[in-house]
Structures are given as structure tokens and as C-alpha cells.
Short mmCIF file of C-alpha atoms in Angstrom, two decimals:
data_model
loop_
_atom_site.label_atom_id
_atom_site.label_comp_id
_atom_site.label_asym_id
_atom_site.label_seq_id
_atom_site.Cartn_x
_atom_site.Cartn_y
_atom_site.Cartn_z
CA MET A 16 96.82 124.71 137.87
CA VAL A 17 97.87 124.23 134.26
CA GLU A 18 97.93 120.61 133.12
CA LYS A 19 99.44 119.55 129.82
CA GLY A 20 99.21 116.21 128.02
CA THR A 21 96.02 115.19 129.84
CA TRP A 22 93.66 112.57 128.46
CA THR A 23 91.15 115.35 127.75
CA VAL A 24 93.52 117.35 125.56
CA LYS A 25 94.86 114.22 123.81
CA LYS A 26 91.39 112.92 123.03
CA GLY A 27 90.22 116.49 122.46
CA LEU A 28 92.45 117.07 119.42
CA ALA A 29 91.00 113.92 117.84
CA GLU A 30 87.50 115.31 118.51
CA MET A 31 88.50 118.48 116.62
CA LEU A 32 89.65 116.42 113.62
CA LYS A 33 86.26 114.73 113.25
CA GLY A 34 84.41 115.06 109.99
CA GLY A 35 87.72 115.84 108.36
CA VAL A 36 90.32 114.29 106.09
CA ILE A 37 93.93 113.60 107.11
CA MET A 38 96.19 113.34 104.07
CA ASP A 39 99.55 111.61 103.61
CA VAL A 40 102.14 114.05 102.26
CA THR A 41 105.83 113.67 101.49
CA THR A 42 106.84 117.26 100.69
CA PRO A 43 105.98 120.80 101.91
CA GLU A 44 104.39 121.46 98.49
CA GLN A 45 102.03 118.51 98.91
CA ALA A 46 101.28 119.64 102.48
CA LYS A 47 100.24 123.07 101.17
CA ILE A 48 98.01 121.51 98.51
CA ALA A 49 96.39 119.37 101.22
CA GLU A 50 95.85 122.35 103.52
CA ALA A 51 94.37 124.50 100.74
CA ALA A 52 92.03 121.65 99.77
CA GLY A 53 90.64 121.61 103.32
CA ALA A 54 92.58 118.77 104.99
CA CYS A 55 92.16 118.91 108.79
CA ALA A 56 95.69 117.50 109.29
CA VAL A 57 98.53 115.95 107.33
CA MET A 58 100.63 112.82 107.88
CA ALA A 59 104.28 113.60 107.14
CA LEU A 60 106.03 110.71 105.42
CA GLU A 61 109.07 109.97 103.30
CA ARG A 62 107.03 107.63 101.12
CA VAL A 63 103.31 106.96 100.79
CA PRO A 64 102.22 103.36 101.55
CA ALA A 65 101.95 102.36 97.86
CA ASP A 66 105.65 103.23 97.43
CA ILE A 67 106.63 101.55 100.71
CA ARG A 68 104.87 98.44 99.44
CA ALA A 69 106.70 98.67 96.11
CA ALA A 70 110.11 99.39 97.67
CA GLY A 71 110.05 96.50 100.15
CA GLY A 72 112.79 96.27 102.78
CA ILE A 73 112.51 97.91 106.20
CA ALA A 74 110.28 100.97 106.49
CA ARG A 75 111.16 103.33 109.37
CA MET A 76 110.20 106.70 110.87
CA ALA A 77 110.76 109.53 108.37
CA ASP A 78 113.85 111.74 108.53
CA PRO A 79 113.11 114.56 111.03
CA THR A 80 114.21 117.07 108.37
CA VAL A 81 111.29 116.11 106.13
CA ILE A 82 108.85 116.25 109.04
CA GLN A 83 110.19 119.66 110.14
CA TRP A 84 109.83 121.10 106.62
CA ILE A 85 106.25 119.98 106.54
CA MET A 86 105.58 121.37 110.04
CA ASP A 87 106.97 124.72 108.90
CA ALA A 88 104.89 124.72 105.71
CA VAL A 89 101.37 124.45 107.18
CA THR A 90 99.32 125.68 110.15
CA ILE A 91 97.18 122.52 110.48
CA PRO A 92 98.25 119.64 112.77
CA VAL A 93 101.08 117.45 111.52
CA MET A 94 101.16 113.73 112.33
CA ALA A 95 104.01 111.29 111.75
CA LYS A 96 104.45 107.53 111.92
CA ILE A 97 106.60 105.32 114.11
CA ARG A 98 107.19 101.58 113.88
CA ILE A 99 105.04 99.46 116.21
CA GLY A 100 106.79 99.24 119.58
CA HIS A 101 109.54 101.70 118.70
CA PHE A 102 109.27 104.04 121.68
CA VAL A 103 112.48 105.87 120.85
CA GLU A 104 111.12 106.93 117.47
CA ALA A 105 108.16 108.21 119.51
CA GLN A 106 110.46 110.13 121.86
CA ILE A 107 112.12 111.73 118.84
CA LEU A 108 108.82 112.76 117.27
CA GLU A 109 107.64 114.19 120.60
CA ALA A 110 110.86 116.19 120.91
CA LEU A 111 110.29 117.44 117.36
CA GLY A 112 106.84 118.67 118.41
CA VAL A 113 104.62 116.70 116.03
CA ASP A 114 100.94 116.94 116.96
CA TYR A 115 99.97 113.25 116.76
CA ILE A 116 101.95 110.02 116.46
CA ASP A 117 100.65 107.11 114.38
CA GLU A 118 102.05 103.82 115.73
CA SER A 119 101.62 102.25 112.35
CA GLU A 120 101.63 98.86 110.69
CA VAL A 121 102.57 100.64 107.45
CA LEU A 122 106.13 100.69 108.81
CA THR A 123 108.04 97.51 109.71
CA PRO A 124 107.31 96.56 113.35
CA ALA A 125 110.21 97.05 115.77
CA ASP A 126 108.73 94.84 118.48
CA GLU A 127 106.76 91.70 117.77
CA ARG A 128 105.29 91.44 121.26
CA TYR A 129 104.67 94.89 122.75
CA HIS A 130 103.25 98.15 121.50
CA VAL A 131 104.46 101.49 122.89
CA ASP A 132 103.25 102.49 126.37
CA LYS A 133 101.53 105.58 125.07
CA HIS A 134 100.56 106.87 128.53
CA GLN A 135 104.20 107.93 129.01
CA PHE A 136 103.91 110.64 126.36
CA LYS A 137 102.41 114.12 126.26
CA VAL A 138 101.87 113.84 122.52
CA PRO A 139 98.74 111.82 121.64
CA PHE A 140 98.77 108.59 119.62
CA VAL A 141 96.53 107.07 116.95
CA CYS A 142 96.63 103.30 116.31
CA GLY A 143 95.07 100.90 113.83
CA CYS A 144 92.50 98.21 114.65
CA ARG A 145 90.69 95.40 112.86
CA ASN A 146 88.26 94.47 115.61
CA LEU A 147 86.99 95.61 119.00
CA GLY A 148 89.55 93.66 121.03
CA GLU A 149 92.45 95.26 119.17
CA ALA A 150 90.81 98.69 119.49
CA LEU A 151 90.43 98.37 123.26
CA ARG A 152 93.94 96.99 123.76
CA ARG A 153 95.32 100.07 122.00
CA ILE A 154 93.18 102.36 124.17
CA ALA A 155 94.42 100.51 127.28
CA GLU A 156 97.99 101.29 126.14
CA GLY A 157 97.03 104.97 125.85
CA ALA A 158 95.90 105.54 122.24
CA ALA A 159 93.61 108.60 122.22
CA MET A 160 92.39 107.96 118.68
CA LEU A 161 91.85 104.89 116.51
CA ARG A 162 91.58 104.12 112.83
CA THR A 163 90.79 101.01 110.83
CA LYS A 164 93.85 99.29 109.45
CA GLY A 165 92.44 98.52 106.03
CA GLU A 166 95.13 97.38 103.64
CA PRO A 167 97.35 100.44 103.05
CA GLY A 168 98.63 101.41 99.63
CA THR A 169 96.13 99.29 97.71
CA GLY A 170 93.42 101.78 96.72
CA ASN A 171 91.07 98.95 97.72
CA VAL A 172 88.55 99.81 100.42
CA VAL A 173 87.41 96.25 101.13
CA GLU A 174 89.63 95.68 104.17
CA ALA A 175 88.72 99.00 105.82
CA VAL A 176 85.06 98.07 105.36
CA ARG A 177 85.70 94.64 106.88
CA HIS A 178 87.42 96.21 109.90
CA VAL A 179 84.81 98.85 110.68
CA ARG A 180 81.97 96.35 110.20
CA MET A 181 83.71 93.95 112.59
CA VAL A 182 84.14 96.69 115.22
CA ASN A 183 80.49 97.74 114.84
CA GLU A 184 79.26 94.17 115.04
CA GLU A 185 81.21 93.50 118.22
CA ILE A 186 80.04 96.77 119.79
CA ARG A 187 76.43 95.72 119.14
CA ARG A 188 77.12 92.35 120.76
CA VAL A 189 78.65 94.01 123.85
CA GLN A 190 75.77 96.46 124.04
CA ALA A 191 73.12 93.75 123.86
CA ALA A 192 74.81 91.42 126.35
CA PRO A 193 73.60 91.25 129.95
CA ARG A 194 76.11 92.46 132.54
CA GLU A 195 77.07 88.96 133.71
CA GLU A 196 78.34 88.03 130.23
CA LEU A 197 80.72 90.97 129.91
CA VAL A 198 83.65 89.45 131.81
CA THR A 199 83.61 86.44 129.50
CA ILE A 200 83.23 88.65 126.44
CA ALA A 201 86.17 90.75 127.65
CA ARG A 202 88.25 87.59 127.96
CA GLU A 203 87.24 86.45 124.48
CA LEU A 204 88.04 89.87 123.00
CA GLY A 205 91.33 90.02 124.88
CA ALA A 206 90.31 93.46 126.13
CA PRO A 207 90.25 95.06 129.61
CA TYR A 208 86.89 94.57 131.34
CA GLU A 209 86.61 98.28 132.31
CA LEU A 210 86.83 99.32 128.65
CA VAL A 211 84.30 96.66 127.58
CA LEU A 212 81.97 98.02 130.26
CA GLN A 213 82.48 101.55 128.89
CA VAL A 214 81.60 100.37 125.37
CA ALA A 215 78.47 98.66 126.73
CA GLU A 216 77.39 101.92 128.36
CA LEU A 217 78.31 104.27 125.49
CA GLY A 218 77.27 102.01 122.62
CA ARG A 219 80.38 103.13 120.75
CA LEU A 220 84.16 103.30 121.12
CA PRO A 221 85.31 105.67 123.88
CA VAL A 222 87.62 107.50 121.44
CA VAL A 223 87.33 108.84 117.90
CA ASN A 224 87.65 106.20 115.14
CA PHE A 225 88.74 107.19 111.61
CA ALA A 226 88.75 105.10 108.43
CA ALA A 227 92.12 104.29 106.88
CA GLY A 228 93.69 101.94 104.39
CA GLY A 229 92.57 101.81 100.77
CA ILE A 230 90.37 104.91 100.46
CA ALA A 231 90.74 106.27 96.91
CA THR A 232 87.51 108.04 95.90
CA PRO A 233 84.92 110.46 97.35
CA ALA A 234 82.47 107.54 97.34
CA ASP A 235 84.90 105.45 99.42
CA ALA A 236 85.14 108.27 101.98
CA ALA A 237 81.35 108.66 102.15
CA LEU A 238 80.92 104.89 102.47
CA MET A 239 83.22 104.77 105.50
CA MET A 240 81.42 107.78 107.05
CA GLN A 241 78.02 106.15 106.51
CA LEU A 242 79.39 103.01 108.18
CA GLY A 243 80.00 105.15 111.26
CA CYS A 244 83.60 106.32 111.02
CA ASP A 245 84.35 109.77 112.46
CA GLY A 246 86.67 110.92 109.66
CA ILE A 247 89.04 109.76 106.94
CA PHE A 248 92.73 109.11 106.43
CA VAL A 249 93.80 109.09 102.80
CA GLY A 250 97.24 107.68 102.20
CA SER A 251 98.32 107.00 98.65
CA GLY A 252 94.84 107.84 97.29
CA ILE A 253 95.48 111.53 96.68
CA PHE A 254 99.05 112.03 95.51
CA LYS A 255 99.06 108.79 93.49
CA SER A 256 96.02 109.97 91.49
CA ALA A 257 95.99 111.91 88.21
CA ASP A 258 94.78 115.22 89.71
CA PRO A 259 95.67 115.37 93.44
CA GLU A 260 94.25 118.87 94.04
CA ALA A 261 90.81 118.10 92.61
CA ARG A 262 90.67 114.70 94.28
CA ALA A 263 91.73 116.13 97.66
CA LYS A 264 88.96 118.74 97.51
CA ALA A 265 86.40 116.18 96.43
CA ILE A 266 87.25 113.76 99.25
CA VAL A 267 87.05 116.61 101.80
CA ALA A 268 83.61 117.60 100.50
CA ALA A 269 82.46 113.96 100.44
CA THR A 270 83.46 113.52 104.08
CA THR A 271 81.28 116.49 105.08
CA HIS A 272 78.32 115.64 102.81
CA TYR A 273 78.57 111.86 103.14
CA ASN A 274 74.82 111.54 103.48
CA ASP A 275 73.87 113.62 100.45
CA PRO A 276 73.98 111.55 97.20
CA GLN A 277 73.16 114.64 95.10
CA ILE A 278 76.27 116.47 96.28
CA LEU A 279 78.33 113.26 96.09
CA ALA A 280 77.31 112.87 92.45
CA GLU A 281 78.42 116.42 91.67
CA ILE A 282 81.79 116.21 93.40
CA SER A 283 82.64 112.79 91.96
CA ARG A 284 82.64 114.12 88.38
CA GLY A 285 85.76 114.62 86.26
CA LEU A 286 88.43 113.80 88.82
CA GLY A 287 90.62 111.89 86.37
CA GLU A 288 92.19 108.53 87.12
CA ALA A 289 92.15 107.29 90.70
CA MET A 290 95.29 105.58 92.00
CA PRO A 291 95.89 102.16 90.49
CA GLY A 292 94.33 99.52 92.72
CA VAL A 293 95.49 96.16 94.01
CA ASP A 294 93.29 93.17 94.66
CA ILE A 295 93.88 91.89 98.20
CA SER A 296 94.01 88.24 97.09
CA VAL A 297 97.20 88.85 95.07
CA ILE A 298 99.04 90.10 98.18
CA PRO A 299 100.67 87.16 99.98
CA ASP A 300 99.71 86.87 103.66
CA HIS A 301 103.16 87.86 104.92
CA GLU A 302 103.03 91.09 102.91
CA ARG A 303 99.68 92.20 104.32
CA MET A 304 100.37 95.20 106.52
CA GLN A 305 97.15 94.74 108.49
CA GLU A 306 98.55 91.50 109.97
CA ARG A 307 101.20 93.54 111.78
CA GLY A 308 100.29 94.37 115.39
CA TRP A 309 98.05 92.31 117.66
CA MET B 15 62.81 126.07 123.04
CA ALA B 16 64.95 127.54 120.28
CA THR B 17 66.45 125.82 117.26
CA VAL B 18 70.22 126.23 117.47
CA GLY B 19 72.24 125.52 114.33
CA ILE B 20 75.64 123.89 114.77
CA LEU B 21 77.82 124.40 111.72
CA ALA B 22 78.65 120.77 110.86
CA LEU B 23 81.20 121.06 108.06
CA GLN B 24 84.13 119.73 110.09
CA GLY B 25 85.08 119.54 113.76
CA ALA B 26 83.51 118.88 117.16
CA PHE B 27 79.92 119.70 116.24
CA ARG B 28 78.36 116.70 118.06
CA GLU B 29 79.70 117.87 121.43
CA HIS B 30 78.11 121.30 120.94
CA ALA B 31 74.82 119.63 120.05
CA ARG B 32 74.96 117.73 123.32
CA SER B 33 75.63 120.93 125.31
CA VAL B 34 72.77 122.75 123.56
CA ALA B 35 70.39 119.86 124.26
CA ALA B 36 71.51 119.84 127.92
CA CYS B 37 70.47 123.53 128.06
CA GLY B 38 66.97 122.52 126.94
CA HIS B 39 67.21 123.74 123.34
CA HIS B 40 66.99 121.96 120.02
CA PRO B 41 70.33 121.51 118.18
CA VAL B 42 70.44 121.06 114.39
CA GLU B 43 73.51 120.13 112.35
CA VAL B 44 73.84 122.70 109.57
CA ARG B 45 75.50 121.58 106.32
CA LYS B 46 73.67 123.81 103.86
CA PRO B 47 73.20 127.58 104.03
CA ALA B 48 69.43 127.32 103.47
CA GLN B 49 69.13 125.63 106.87
CA LEU B 50 70.10 128.89 108.59
CA ALA B 51 66.60 130.23 107.94
CA ASP B 52 65.26 127.78 110.55
CA CYS B 53 67.86 128.64 113.19
CA GLN B 54 67.52 131.26 115.92
CA ALA B 55 71.19 130.98 116.89
CA LEU B 56 74.37 129.51 115.38
CA ILE B 57 77.44 127.83 116.84
CA ILE B 58 80.70 127.56 114.91
CA PRO B 59 82.59 124.67 116.53
CA GLY B 60 86.23 123.85 117.04
CA GLY B 61 88.02 122.06 114.25
CA GLU B 62 90.54 123.35 111.74
CA SER B 63 89.70 126.92 110.73
CA THR B 64 91.30 126.49 107.29
CA ALA B 65 89.25 123.34 106.60
CA ILE B 66 85.97 124.85 107.85
CA GLY B 67 86.73 128.08 105.94
CA GLU B 68 87.39 126.21 102.69
CA LEU B 69 84.11 124.29 103.04
CA MET B 70 82.24 127.51 103.92
CA VAL B 71 83.44 129.06 100.67
CA ARG B 72 82.68 126.00 98.56
CA PHE B 73 79.17 125.60 99.91
CA ASN B 74 78.31 129.32 99.90
CA PHE B 75 78.10 129.97 103.63
CA ILE B 76 80.16 133.14 103.90
CA ASP B 77 77.59 135.77 102.91
CA GLU B 78 74.75 133.85 104.55
CA VAL B 79 76.48 133.67 107.94
CA ARG B 80 77.54 137.33 107.66
CA ARG B 81 73.91 138.25 106.99
CA PHE B 82 72.75 136.07 109.90
CA GLY B 83 75.15 137.87 112.26
CA ALA B 84 74.44 141.34 110.86
CA ALA B 85 70.71 140.77 111.37
CA GLY B 86 71.34 140.21 115.09
CA GLY B 87 71.39 136.42 115.05
CA PRO B 88 73.46 135.19 118.02
CA ILE B 89 76.68 133.37 116.99
CA PHE B 90 79.05 131.53 119.32
CA GLY B 91 82.46 130.46 118.02
CA THR B 92 84.88 128.20 119.90
CA CYS B 93 88.56 127.90 118.98
CA ALA B 94 88.42 127.60 115.15
CA GLY B 95 85.03 129.33 115.45
CA MET B 96 86.71 132.26 117.23
CA VAL B 97 89.32 132.49 114.47
CA LEU B 98 86.61 132.50 111.78
CA LEU B 99 84.61 135.24 113.56
CA ALA B 100 87.63 137.56 113.86
CA LYS B 101 88.36 140.56 111.66
CA GLU B 102 92.14 140.08 111.90
CA ILE B 103 94.09 136.83 111.90
CA GLU B 104 97.77 137.48 112.64
CA GLY B 105 100.06 136.57 109.77
CA SER B 106 97.34 134.87 107.78
CA ALA B 107 95.35 135.72 104.67
CA GLN B 108 92.98 132.77 105.22
CA LEU B 109 89.29 133.28 104.89
CA ARG B 110 87.33 134.73 107.82
CA LEU B 111 83.83 136.05 108.50
CA GLY B 112 85.19 139.21 110.11
CA LEU B 113 82.05 139.73 112.19
CA MET B 114 83.87 140.52 115.45
CA ASP B 115 86.19 143.46 115.90
CA ILE B 116 89.03 141.38 117.32
CA ALA B 117 92.49 140.30 116.21
CA VAL B 118 93.49 136.71 116.97
CA LYS B 119 96.65 134.69 116.83
CA ARG B 120 96.29 131.05 115.76
CA ASN B 121 97.99 128.17 117.61
CA ALA B 122 99.06 130.93 119.94
CA PHE B 123 99.92 128.74 122.94
CA GLY B 124 101.97 126.38 120.75
CA ARG B 125 101.57 122.99 119.13
CA GLN B 126 99.65 120.00 120.56
CA VAL B 127 102.30 119.09 123.19
CA GLU B 128 101.58 122.54 124.71
CA SER B 129 97.79 122.01 124.76
CA PHE B 130 96.48 122.29 128.32
CA GLU B 131 93.64 122.46 130.80
CA ALA B 132 93.33 125.22 133.38
CA ASP B 133 90.70 126.82 135.58
CA ILE B 134 89.45 130.04 134.01
CA HIS B 135 87.75 132.72 136.05
CA VAL B 136 84.74 134.06 134.18
CA PRO B 137 83.04 136.71 136.36
CA ALA B 138 79.92 136.70 134.14
CA LEU B 139 79.35 133.04 135.07
CA GLY B 140 79.86 133.48 138.82
CA GLU B 141 82.44 132.41 141.38
CA GLU B 142 82.99 128.82 140.26
CA PRO B 143 85.75 128.77 137.60
CA VAL B 144 85.29 127.20 134.18
CA ARG B 145 87.58 124.29 133.26
CA GLY B 146 89.21 125.65 130.13
CA VAL B 147 90.36 123.01 127.64
CA PHE B 148 92.82 124.66 125.24
CA ILE B 149 93.78 122.62 122.17
CA ARG B 150 96.27 124.28 119.83
CA ALA B 151 94.23 127.27 120.89
CA PRO B 152 94.21 130.83 119.63
CA TYR B 153 93.98 133.92 121.81
CA VAL B 154 92.81 137.47 121.22
CA THR B 155 95.60 140.00 120.70
CA ALA B 156 93.46 143.13 120.25
CA VAL B 157 89.85 144.11 120.82
CA GLY B 158 87.97 146.96 119.17
CA GLN B 159 85.29 149.23 120.56
CA GLY B 160 82.19 147.47 121.75
CA VAL B 161 84.04 144.24 122.46
CA GLU B 162 83.85 143.12 126.06
CA THR B 163 86.58 140.90 127.51
CA LEU B 164 84.86 138.23 129.61
CA ALA B 165 87.93 136.21 130.60
CA SER B 166 91.69 136.19 130.39
CA PHE B 167 94.26 133.55 131.16
CA ASP B 168 97.91 134.29 131.88
CA GLY B 169 97.34 137.83 130.63
CA LYS B 170 95.84 136.61 127.34
CA VAL B 171 92.26 137.35 126.34
CA VAL B 172 90.42 134.06 125.82
CA LEU B 173 86.70 134.91 125.98
CA VAL B 174 85.05 137.93 124.33
CA ARG B 175 81.58 139.24 123.61
CA GLN B 176 80.41 141.80 121.09
CA GLY B 177 76.65 142.31 121.27
CA ARG B 178 75.14 138.93 120.46
CA LEU B 179 78.41 137.44 119.25
CA LEU B 180 80.50 135.32 121.62
CA ALA B 181 83.93 133.77 121.04
CA ALA B 182 85.98 131.43 123.24
CA ALA B 183 89.55 130.22 122.68
CA PHE B 184 88.78 127.07 124.69
CA HIS B 185 86.27 124.22 124.44
CA PRO B 186 83.35 124.28 126.91
CA GLU B 187 81.70 121.59 124.75
CA LEU B 188 84.38 119.08 125.82
CA THR B 189 83.24 119.40 129.45
CA THR B 190 79.90 118.77 131.15
CA ASP B 191 79.75 122.39 132.36
CA THR B 192 77.01 124.04 130.28
CA ARG B 193 77.13 127.49 131.88
CA LEU B 194 78.79 129.18 128.93
CA HIS B 195 76.30 127.67 126.47
CA ALA B 196 73.46 128.77 128.78
CA TYR B 197 74.98 132.28 128.90
CA PHE B 198 75.10 132.37 125.08
CA LEU B 199 71.56 131.06 124.67
CA LYS B 200 70.29 133.88 126.91
CA PHE B 201 71.17 136.22 124.01
CA LEU B 202 67.95 134.87 122.48
CA ASP B 203 65.76 136.44 125.19
#
């Protein structure tokens, strides 16, 4: 019997993306540059997060025309974003045939209480997380892949580091805890007990976890990989830099050779200006994208 | 116990390492061509063939892997690995090793929403079918002389062998069934 949209094939595509870089692109030309540089997938957008941040207002799913152009331009998987809780945007992207949906805090949330029931879809979903409880709640809703939230569009890696360190710390706590403490820990995390039990047994998240939000340099990518992430999303970091092609290639190479300082030193040379950065403390709380979702 | 290199540039290399270890052999993640000298066999995992190909060029793997295969070193490619081993890739000028006399079509079953699981009958592995996990998978559209078709699905060739080279369109490493890895590792005998 042929079965489509199973957990194995949803989670499986994320496994295939591991050790790779997923790049935000807004045009077919950018998508081709990303593919040629060795991106393992692209995220099709109308605007990169830095521009969404600058533009303000309500950020929504991209026009299907833009997504379709990008799908036609490359052979690698194409992802696209929906607003948190906006299951109709998800239905539209599934009908369009995108390969992964990012239910993303980069866009303005459509529902302040519920995320999308991702089990209802054949297309797999990736969601952001800042801690283990949030990660496991998203998996419970059907996310087959996770990423740190970071603080998108800032070129500042500090929040992504905070989020992956928090997840790692909480995984170690779950792993070290005796069985009888796990129900209480699950309650404290706000996560389903069965998933907490799985984390205790595996010693890691049950799905692939990428780094996202603020990655701007090859060193940033390697840092997130050394901290235990499975791969890298780069949003504004590539096409907001002085030389996108060179930077894209360098970040791809850094994600593969994250443990080799010699190679990292070579590939970090002469990339030109990185994207302009933003200090997190100058962003008012209500404008922090990572605070969206729960 | 043999040392089995898993090309670890991008993709699902950890899962292959687990399967190799379950077969009683020693897996090694290969990120530099010089490491091939210590390997008795090589696995090219699933991932994105364009990404793996680009990294193979940049880090000088192409000639080294071709030499490894030409010298009789066993190589097993799954999904992207199958694409990279092929001589012909339909409608694409992307880089390939061209070690196997096969033509492949990429993303041949469709995009991710068409990805599927199905039982695959592989006579070489016995009666019990293999659970084939196909993720944006390719299939083989033509085989040359000396290429043996080991399995087909829905009339499409999905598992082929040419001497000590093996290529699968699906992902045995995503299951706990290690029979196909064991079959490949017998090429070492």
C-alpha cells in the first residue's frame, strides 16, 4: 500500500536537509544564486525579515505568484511562510505544492491562542521555539521540524544562541531526572508527558532542529552547529550583505566544516560587509518577533 | 570489521552511520578527501544532490571518489547519492560522478506532498519486502550493460547494482531494516 504524508516522510525530508543551509529568497534570480551556492532549500518570501521589520504593518503569506516563480526556478525544496494559526494560508500553500511550511513569527500572527493543527496536512511544517516546552508543544501539534526563533532580521545571533542553549539545558535536565519527576517536569514545561519521556530516552529532540534568526556570518553558522543545531536558516543575512554569492557559499561551507577552524578561517576571508546589525536592546518588547507564539 | 566512510558534506549521514554500526562495521564521517584512504567502502547519503555536488567540487572530492570507485571500492548511494552516481541526469547539467551506467530523473515522483512509503519487493533480500521511504525521490529511466535491476516499484526502477556499486532511490537508513546495508557490505568479502 502506498502511503503519502506519513510522519516518516514528513520528518524524513527534514533529515535530508541536515547539515545544510536554507536561504530566504524573494526572486527566482536569488533562488538560483542560492541553489548554485549549495543551499539545501530556499524559503520563498516577498520580503526578507529585515525589510518586514523596517516596513511595519501586517506581514502575511507571500503572493502565490512569487512562490510559484521560485518553485519553477530551482530543483531544491521550496519552503514558504504562513502566519501563526492561519490554517487557510497553509491550505493554499499545500495546494500550491510547496515542500515545507514555516508557521512563522516573522509574519503577524493570525491567532493569538492556537497554532495550526499540522497533523491535518500532507505537507510538513517547521516551527520556531525558544525552549523545550515550546518545541514539544509544536511537535504535539504536528511540526516535523523545528528551528530556534532567534530575533529575525537583526543580523544578531545572540537570541538564537539563547534559544538553543535553553533547549539543550532543559534536555539535559529531563535526561538526568528520575522517571517519577517527569510528570511534574512535563507540567512545568507545558509539554505532553509522552514527548518528555521520548526526550528523556533519546537525549535529544525527536525531530530535526535548525538554527534561525540573526545568523549573518560563516562563524555564526559554525557556532550554531557546534552548539548542536542540525542545520542553518539564513534570512536577511545573505541578500542584505555586500556580496550575496560569496557569503552564501561561505555559510554553506561553514555549516559542513563547522568543526574545522582552519577551513573556517579560509572561508571567512574577503566576504565584504555583512548585513547591518541591530542590538536587541534597542528593539521594544512589542516589536520582538520571538515573543509571537507560545 | 571494515571502516565504512559516510560522505558527510550535507544530508542524512548520521542515519547511515547508525545502519552501518548495526551491521557490525565501523562508520566514519568523511569531510575531507584524504579520509578516503582509510575507508574500505563509501556511502553517499540522501540530501540535496546539488548541495552535495557543489561541496564535492569545492573540497576536491570528485576525482578522489571516481578513483575510489574505479579501483573497485564499493559505493552505495541513496536518493541524492543515486543521482550523483549516475552518468545521465535528465534535463540537468549539474555535477555528477558518472560512475554508474544509468540515467536518472530527479524528483521523479513529484514534490514533497507526493513523497510516500510503500513495500518494495527486493528478491535479492528474500521474501520479506523492504519498506521503501521515497522522499522527493528519483528513479532510474535507463540502465546500461552490466547494470542489474534489483527492484522496481510501479514499473519504475528504484534499486540497481553495477559490480560493487549500489544505488537506491529510497532511504533504507530511515528504517530499522538493515538488510540492504548488509547486502552492500557483503561486496567487501
